[in-house]
Amino acid sequence: MPGNKAVVYEGPGKVEVHETDYPEFELKDGPGVNSANVGRKLPHAAILKTVATNICGSDQHMVRGRTTAPPGLVLGHEITGEVVETGPDVEYIKTGDLVSVPFNISCGRCRNCKERKTGVCENVNPDRPGSAYGYVDMGGWVGGQAEYALVPYADWNLLKFPDKDRAMAKILDLAMLADIFPTGFHGCVSAGVGPGSTVYIAGAGPVGLAAAASAFLLGAAVVMVGDLNKERLDQARSFGCETIDVSAGEPKDQIEQILGMPEVDCAVDAVGFEARGHGRESEEEHPATVLNSLMDVTRAGGALGIPGLYVTGDPGAADEAAQHGSLSIKIGLGWAKSHSFVTGQCPVMRYNRELMMAILYDRVQIAKAVNATPISLDQAPQGYHEFDEGAARKYVLDPHNMLSTAA
């Protein structure tokens, strides 16, 4: 049996790479594992040799100490890998298959899964509907920033790439299917982006950039991306986005300069609960800023896609209400403008197969849009630090040195 190494959250601001247990077909006790999940048998699971596993902005929320994540938690929910072993109940996924792993863990059996609402599966997390690998309050499933990872309900969850050699030639793009690309796409679909739309996306981190690329794929006429970070705005501009520097003031004024009107058809929140203010308040946290500004700039009857993360517990919030997930949202404004809001985890399986085909047939270059940058597993702490400092990159961990030789 091979060994295993993984990226472990050690406490606020600190991640390390440790020797860890090789996966077994049973959920063991450990940091963050719900007691009701301990000992859970997994004959329907597959063990993957990790080909690519990405650092996500939502991982950073935990690493910054902005959640109740326990020390010792193995991180990582964006996984692409090669199947090396399957449990006795796996019928269709085979050893050697190259696959993408949706970050949502879902059973395929409950009412929500049958309705394609895989982000709120009822059977994998005793705490609440919905689960993910290596994430706080998500049932304790071990994260995938590791050499080897376990995927339950493999026949249901895994997306097999149809041609292994062709997939490896585009592996950096396909690595985005686990979360970031479907999440950005979901934000745009939820906001009603379509041919000829004008779109404002708050946040030029990887999810915001993925949303911008998705908006173009959906036929948007104008895609505007707002952020405080010049390097990230430059990255958005590199593939055709208009950019909004929110440190210079409210987005509405800059949108009017671009469009000749202060409103857009569709808006996407790719920032979440660690939002900062605009203009003179851009150095201060104001967690409701993005949501309120999107209601301000979205036309009456429009919609807001909200893939940005909001939490029920934020120990680092500036005020007591925000520490419990209560924000000063101008819901009356949204009500008066008849806005629609879509929140929650992206149901990755609703989109990943179609997005895979868009990648394979050169309809989108998502790795280029988000500036996907491979690094070794041992470089993960450095990658977390640089990402936290605002690097305009999507760091992709390469545990087995397979990405550098892929194409």
Coordinates of C-alpha atoms in Angstrom, one line a residue:
M1 CA 0.0 0.0 0.0
P2 CA 1.4 3.4 -0.9
G3 CA 1.8 6.2 1.6
N4 CA -0.1 9.5 1.4
K5 CA 0.6 13.2 2.0
A6 CA -1.9 15.9 2.4
V7 CA -2.3 19.6 3.1
V8 CA -3.5 20.2 6.6
Y9 CA -5.1 23.3 8.3
E10 CA -3.1 23.9 11.5
G11 CA -4.8 27.0 12.7
P12 CA -5.4 30.6 11.6
G13 CA -2.9 31.5 8.9
K14 CA -1.1 28.2 8.9
V15 CA -1.2 25.2 6.6
E16 CA 1.4 22.4 6.4
V17 CA 1.9 19.2 4.4
H18 CA 1.8 16.0 6.5
E19 CA 2.1 12.3 6.1
T20 CA -1.5 11.1 6.4
D21 CA -3.4 7.8 6.1
Y22 CA -4.0 6.2 2.8
P23 CA -7.8 6.1 2.1
E24 CA -9.9 3.1 3.2
F25 CA -13.4 2.2 2.3
E26 CA -14.7 3.4 5.7
L27 CA -15.0 6.9 7.1
K28 CA -12.7 7.2 10.2
D29 CA -12.9 9.5 13.1
G30 CA -10.9 12.7 12.8
P31 CA -11.0 16.5 12.9
G32 CA -14.5 17.7 11.9
V33 CA -16.0 14.3 11.4
N34 CA -19.5 14.1 12.6
S35 CA -19.9 11.3 15.1
A36 CA -22.8 9.9 13.1
N37 CA -20.4 9.4 10.1
V38 CA -17.7 7.6 12.0
G39 CA -17.4 4.0 10.9
R40 CA -19.6 4.6 7.8
K41 CA -18.9 1.8 5.3
L42 CA -18.1 2.9 1.7
P43 CA -18.3 -0.1 -0.6
H44 CA -19.5 2.3 -3.3
A45 CA -16.4 4.4 -3.2
A46 CA -13.3 4.8 -5.4
I47 CA -9.7 5.7 -4.4
L48 CA -8.1 8.2 -6.8
K49 CA -4.5 9.0 -7.5
T50 CA -4.7 12.8 -7.5
V51 CA -3.7 14.3 -10.8
A52 CA -4.7 17.9 -9.9
T53 CA -6.2 19.5 -6.8
N54 CA -6.8 23.2 -6.6
I55 CA -6.6 25.8 -3.9
C56 CA -10.0 27.5 -3.6
G57 CA -11.0 30.9 -2.2
S58 CA -13.3 29.2 0.1
D59 CA -10.4 27.2 1.5
Q60 CA -8.8 30.6 2.3
H61 CA -11.8 31.6 4.5
M62 CA -10.9 28.6 6.7
V63 CA -7.2 29.3 6.7
R64 CA -7.7 32.9 7.7
G65 CA -9.6 31.6 10.8
R66 CA -12.9 33.0 9.6
T67 CA -14.8 29.8 10.2
T68 CA -15.1 27.2 12.9
A69 CA -12.9 24.7 11.0
P70 CA -10.9 22.6 13.5
P71 CA -7.1 22.3 13.4
G72 CA -6.0 19.1 11.7
L73 CA -8.5 19.2 8.9
V74 CA -7.2 17.9 5.6
L75 CA -8.1 20.6 3.0
G76 CA -9.2 20.5 -0.6
H77 CA -12.5 20.0 -2.5
E78 CA -11.4 20.5 -6.2
I79 CA -10.1 17.1 -7.3
T80 CA -9.2 15.5 -10.6
G81 CA -7.7 12.1 -10.6
E82 CA -7.0 8.6 -11.9
V83 CA -9.0 5.7 -10.4
V84 CA -6.6 3.2 -8.7
E85 CA -9.1 1.1 -6.7
T86 CA -12.8 0.6 -6.5
G87 CA -15.1 -0.8 -3.8
P88 CA -17.1 -4.0 -4.4
D89 CA -20.3 -2.1 -5.1
V90 CA -18.8 0.1 -7.9
E91 CA -20.1 -1.2 -11.3
Y92 CA -19.3 1.3 -14.0
I93 CA -16.2 3.3 -13.0
K94 CA -13.0 1.3 -13.7
T95 CA -9.4 1.3 -12.5
G96 CA -7.5 3.6 -14.8
D97 CA -10.3 6.0 -15.6
L98 CA -9.4 9.7 -15.5
V99 CA -12.2 11.6 -13.8
S100 CA -13.4 14.9 -12.4
V101 CA -14.8 15.0 -8.9
P102 CA -17.7 17.4 -8.2
F103 CA -16.9 19.2 -4.9
N104 CA -20.5 18.4 -3.8
I105 CA -20.6 15.0 -2.2
S106 CA -24.0 13.5 -3.0
C107 CA -25.7 10.1 -2.8
G108 CA -27.7 10.1 -6.0
R109 CA -30.6 8.5 -4.1
C110 CA -32.4 11.3 -2.1
R111 CA -35.1 13.6 -3.3
N112 CA -32.7 16.5 -3.8
C113 CA -30.2 14.5 -5.8
K114 CA -33.0 13.2 -8.0
E115 CA -34.0 16.8 -8.6
R116 CA -30.3 17.6 -9.6
K117 CA -29.9 19.6 -6.4
T118 CA -26.7 17.8 -5.5
G119 CA -25.4 20.8 -3.4
V120 CA -28.0 19.9 -0.7
C121 CA -27.9 16.1 -0.7
E122 CA -29.8 14.8 2.4
N123 CA -27.8 11.7 3.1
V124 CA -24.1 12.6 3.3
N125 CA -23.9 15.2 6.1
P126 CA -25.6 14.6 9.5
D127 CA -25.2 18.4 10.3
R128 CA -27.3 19.8 7.5
P129 CA -28.1 19.1 3.8
G130 CA -25.1 19.4 1.6
S131 CA -21.5 18.3 1.9
A132 CA -18.0 18.7 0.4
Y133 CA -14.5 17.3 0.8
G134 CA -12.2 18.9 3.4
Y135 CA -14.6 21.6 4.5
V136 CA -16.0 22.8 7.8
D137 CA -19.4 21.5 8.9
M138 CA -19.7 19.3 5.9
G139 CA -19.7 15.9 7.6
G140 CA -16.0 15.4 7.9
W141 CA -15.2 13.9 4.5
V142 CA -11.4 13.9 4.0
G143 CA -10.1 16.7 1.7
G144 CA -8.5 16.1 -1.6
Q145 CA -5.3 18.2 -1.5
A146 CA -3.5 15.0 -1.1
E147 CA -1.6 12.3 -3.1
Y148 CA -4.6 10.0 -2.8
A149 CA -8.3 10.7 -2.2
L150 CA -11.5 8.8 -1.6
V151 CA -14.7 9.5 -3.4
P152 CA -18.0 7.9 -2.2
Y153 CA -20.8 6.9 -4.5
A154 CA -18.3 6.7 -7.3
D155 CA -20.6 5.6 -10.1
W156 CA -22.8 8.6 -9.3
N157 CA -20.3 11.3 -8.5
L158 CA -17.4 10.8 -10.9
L159 CA -17.4 12.4 -14.4
K160 CA -15.2 10.2 -16.6
F161 CA -13.3 11.9 -19.4
P162 CA -14.0 10.1 -22.6
D163 CA -10.5 10.0 -23.9
K164 CA -7.6 9.9 -21.5
D165 CA -4.8 11.2 -23.8
R166 CA -7.0 14.0 -25.1
A167 CA -8.0 14.9 -21.5
M168 CA -4.4 15.0 -20.3
A169 CA -3.7 17.5 -23.1
K170 CA -6.2 19.8 -21.6
I171 CA -5.9 18.8 -18.0
L172 CA -5.4 22.3 -16.5
D173 CA -8.7 23.4 -18.1
L174 CA -10.5 20.2 -17.1
A175 CA -9.2 20.6 -13.5
M176 CA -11.5 23.6 -13.2
L177 CA -14.6 21.3 -13.6
A178 CA -14.5 20.2 -10.0
D179 CA -15.8 23.6 -8.7
I180 CA -14.6 26.9 -10.1
F181 CA -15.9 26.7 -13.6
P182 CA -19.4 25.2 -12.8
T183 CA -19.6 27.6 -9.9
G184 CA -18.9 30.7 -12.0
F185 CA -21.3 29.3 -14.7
H186 CA -24.0 28.7 -12.1
G187 CA -23.7 32.2 -10.9
C188 CA -24.3 33.5 -14.5
V189 CA -27.1 31.1 -15.2
S190 CA -28.8 32.0 -11.9
A191 CA -28.5 35.7 -12.8
G192 CA -30.1 35.1 -16.2
V193 CA -27.1 35.8 -18.4
G194 CA -27.8 35.2 -22.1
P195 CA -27.1 36.5 -25.6
G196 CA -26.8 40.3 -25.5
S197 CA -26.8 40.6 -21.7
T198 CA -24.9 43.3 -19.8
V199 CA -23.3 41.7 -16.8
Y200 CA -21.6 43.0 -13.6
I201 CA -19.5 40.5 -11.7
A202 CA -18.3 41.5 -8.2
G203 CA -14.9 40.0 -7.5
A204 CA -12.0 39.2 -9.8
G205 CA -10.7 36.2 -7.9
P206 CA -10.8 32.8 -9.6
V207 CA -14.5 32.4 -9.3
G208 CA -15.2 35.9 -10.6
L209 CA -12.9 35.3 -13.5
A210 CA -14.6 31.9 -14.2
A211 CA -18.0 33.7 -14.1
A212 CA -16.7 36.2 -16.6
A213 CA -15.5 33.5 -18.9
S214 CA -18.9 31.8 -18.5
A215 CA -20.8 35.0 -19.3
F216 CA -19.0 35.2 -22.6
L217 CA -19.7 31.5 -23.3
L218 CA -23.4 32.3 -22.6
G219 CA -23.4 35.2 -25.1
A220 CA -23.1 38.3 -23.0
A221 CA -22.6 41.5 -24.8
V222 CA -20.7 43.3 -22.1
V223 CA -19.0 41.7 -19.1
M224 CA -17.8 44.1 -16.3
V225 CA -15.7 42.8 -13.4
G226 CA -15.2 44.8 -10.2
D227 CA -12.4 44.4 -7.6
L228 CA -9.9 46.3 -5.5
N229 CA -6.9 44.4 -6.8
K230 CA -5.1 45.8 -9.9
E231 CA -3.4 42.6 -10.8
R232 CA -6.7 40.7 -10.8
L233 CA -8.4 43.5 -12.8
D234 CA -5.6 43.2 -15.3
Q235 CA -6.3 39.5 -15.6
A236 CA -10.0 40.1 -16.2
R237 CA -9.1 42.7 -18.9
S238 CA -6.8 40.2 -20.6
F239 CA -9.7 38.2 -22.0
G240 CA -12.1 41.0 -22.9
C241 CA -13.7 42.2 -19.7
E242 CA -14.4 45.8 -18.8
T243 CA -13.1 46.5 -15.3
I244 CA -14.4 48.5 -12.3
D245 CA -12.0 49.6 -9.6
V246 CA -14.3 49.7 -6.6
S247 CA -11.6 51.4 -4.5
A248 CA -12.3 54.5 -6.6
G249 CA -16.0 54.6 -5.7
E250 CA -19.4 52.9 -6.2
P251 CA -19.7 50.5 -9.2
K252 CA -22.9 52.3 -10.3
D253 CA -21.0 55.4 -11.5
Q254 CA -18.4 53.4 -13.4
I255 CA -21.0 51.2 -15.0
E256 CA -22.8 54.3 -16.3
Q257 CA -19.5 55.5 -17.9
I258 CA -19.2 52.1 -19.7
L259 CA -22.8 51.5 -20.7
G260 CA -24.3 55.0 -20.7
M261 CA -26.7 53.8 -18.1
P262 CA -26.2 52.9 -14.4
E263 CA -27.9 49.5 -14.5
V264 CA -27.1 46.0 -15.8
D265 CA -29.3 43.1 -16.8
C266 CA -27.6 40.6 -14.6
A267 CA -25.2 40.6 -11.6
V268 CA -23.1 38.0 -9.9
D269 CA -21.6 38.0 -6.4
A270 CA -18.2 36.3 -6.5
V271 CA -16.9 37.8 -3.3
G272 CA -19.0 36.6 -0.3
F273 CA -18.9 37.5 3.3
E274 CA -15.4 39.0 3.5
A275 CA -16.5 41.9 1.3
R276 CA -14.9 45.3 1.8
G277 CA -16.5 48.7 1.3
H278 CA -16.2 50.8 -1.8
G279 CA -14.4 54.1 -2.3
R280 CA -13.0 55.5 1.0
E281 CA -14.3 52.4 2.9
S282 CA -12.4 50.0 0.7
E283 CA -9.9 49.1 3.5
E284 CA -12.7 48.1 5.9
E285 CA -14.8 45.0 5.9
H286 CA -18.5 45.6 5.2
P287 CA -19.9 42.1 4.6
A288 CA -23.2 43.3 3.0
T289 CA -21.5 45.7 0.6
V290 CA -21.6 43.5 -2.5
L291 CA -25.1 42.3 -2.1
N292 CA -26.4 45.8 -1.5
S293 CA -24.5 47.2 -4.4
L294 CA -25.7 44.4 -6.8
M295 CA -29.3 45.2 -5.9
D296 CA -28.5 48.9 -6.6
V297 CA -27.1 48.2 -10.1
T298 CA -29.4 45.4 -11.3
R299 CA -32.4 46.5 -13.3
A300 CA -35.9 46.0 -12.0
G301 CA -37.0 42.4 -12.7
G302 CA -33.4 41.2 -12.9
A303 CA -31.7 38.5 -11.0
L304 CA -28.6 38.1 -8.7
G305 CA -26.5 34.9 -8.8
I306 CA -24.7 34.5 -5.5
P307 CA -22.0 31.8 -5.6
G308 CA -19.9 33.9 -3.2
L309 CA -19.7 32.1 0.2
Y310 CA -21.8 33.3 3.2
V311 CA -21.5 31.4 6.5
T312 CA -23.6 30.9 9.6
G313 CA -20.5 31.5 11.9
D314 CA -17.7 34.0 11.3
P315 CA -15.5 34.4 14.4
G316 CA -13.5 37.1 12.8
A317 CA -16.4 39.4 11.8
A318 CA -16.3 43.0 12.8
D319 CA -19.6 43.0 14.6
E320 CA -21.6 40.5 16.7
A321 CA -24.4 40.1 14.2
A322 CA -22.1 39.3 11.3
Q323 CA -20.4 36.7 13.6
H324 CA -23.6 34.8 13.4
G325 CA -24.2 35.3 9.7
S326 CA -26.6 38.3 10.1
L327 CA -25.9 41.0 7.6
S328 CA -27.5 44.5 7.0
I329 CA -29.0 43.6 3.7
K330 CA -31.3 46.1 2.0
I331 CA -33.9 43.4 1.3
G332 CA -36.5 46.2 0.8
L333 CA -34.6 47.4 -2.2
G334 CA -34.5 44.0 -3.7
W335 CA -38.1 43.5 -3.0
A336 CA -39.1 46.8 -4.6
K337 CA -37.1 45.9 -7.7
S338 CA -38.6 42.4 -7.9
H339 CA -35.2 40.8 -7.9
S340 CA -34.6 37.1 -7.8
F341 CA -31.8 35.7 -5.7
V342 CA -30.1 32.3 -6.0
T343 CA -27.7 31.3 -3.3
G344 CA -25.9 28.2 -2.0
Q345 CA -23.5 25.6 -3.3
C346 CA -23.3 25.2 -7.1
P347 CA -24.9 21.8 -8.1
V348 CA -21.8 20.9 -10.1
M349 CA -23.3 17.8 -11.8
R350 CA -26.0 20.1 -13.4
Y351 CA -23.2 21.6 -15.6
N352 CA -20.0 19.7 -15.6
R353 CA -20.5 17.4 -18.5
E354 CA -21.6 20.2 -20.9
L355 CA -18.7 22.3 -19.7
M356 CA -16.3 19.4 -20.2
M357 CA -17.4 19.3 -23.9
A358 CA -17.0 23.0 -24.2
I359 CA -13.4 22.6 -23.1
L360 CA -12.6 19.6 -25.2
Y361 CA -14.0 21.3 -28.3
D362 CA -12.2 24.6 -27.7
R363 CA -15.2 26.7 -27.0
V364 CA -13.6 28.1 -23.9
Q365 CA -10.1 28.5 -22.4
I366 CA -10.9 28.5 -18.7
A367 CA -7.4 27.8 -17.4
K368 CA -6.1 30.8 -19.3
A369 CA -8.9 33.0 -18.0
V370 CA -8.2 32.2 -14.4
N371 CA -4.4 32.0 -14.9
A372 CA -4.1 28.4 -13.7
T373 CA -0.7 27.9 -12.2
P374 CA 0.6 24.4 -11.3
I375 CA 2.8 24.0 -8.2
S376 CA 3.9 20.9 -6.2
L377 CA 2.1 19.6 -3.2
D378 CA 5.0 20.7 -1.0
Q379 CA 4.6 24.2 -2.3
A380 CA 1.0 24.4 -1.0
P381 CA 1.8 26.6 2.0
Q382 CA 3.5 29.1 -0.3
G383 CA 0.6 29.0 -2.7
Y384 CA -1.9 29.7 0.1
H385 CA 0.2 32.6 1.2
E386 CA 0.5 34.2 -2.2
F387 CA -3.2 33.6 -3.0
D388 CA -4.1 35.3 0.3
E389 CA -1.9 38.3 -0.7
G390 CA -4.0 38.7 -3.8
A391 CA -2.1 36.9 -6.5
A392 CA -4.0 36.8 -9.8
R393 CA -3.6 33.1 -10.1
K394 CA -5.5 29.9 -9.6
Y395 CA -3.0 27.6 -7.9
V396 CA -3.3 23.9 -9.0
L397 CA -1.4 21.4 -6.8
D398 CA 0.4 18.6 -8.7
P399 CA 1.1 15.8 -6.2
H400 CA 2.6 13.3 -8.7
N401 CA 4.3 15.7 -11.1
M402 CA 1.8 14.7 -13.8
L403 CA 0.8 18.2 -15.0
S404 CA 4.3 19.3 -16.1
T405 CA 4.4 16.3 -18.5
A406 CA 0.8 16.3 -19.5
A407 CA 1.0 18.0 -22.9

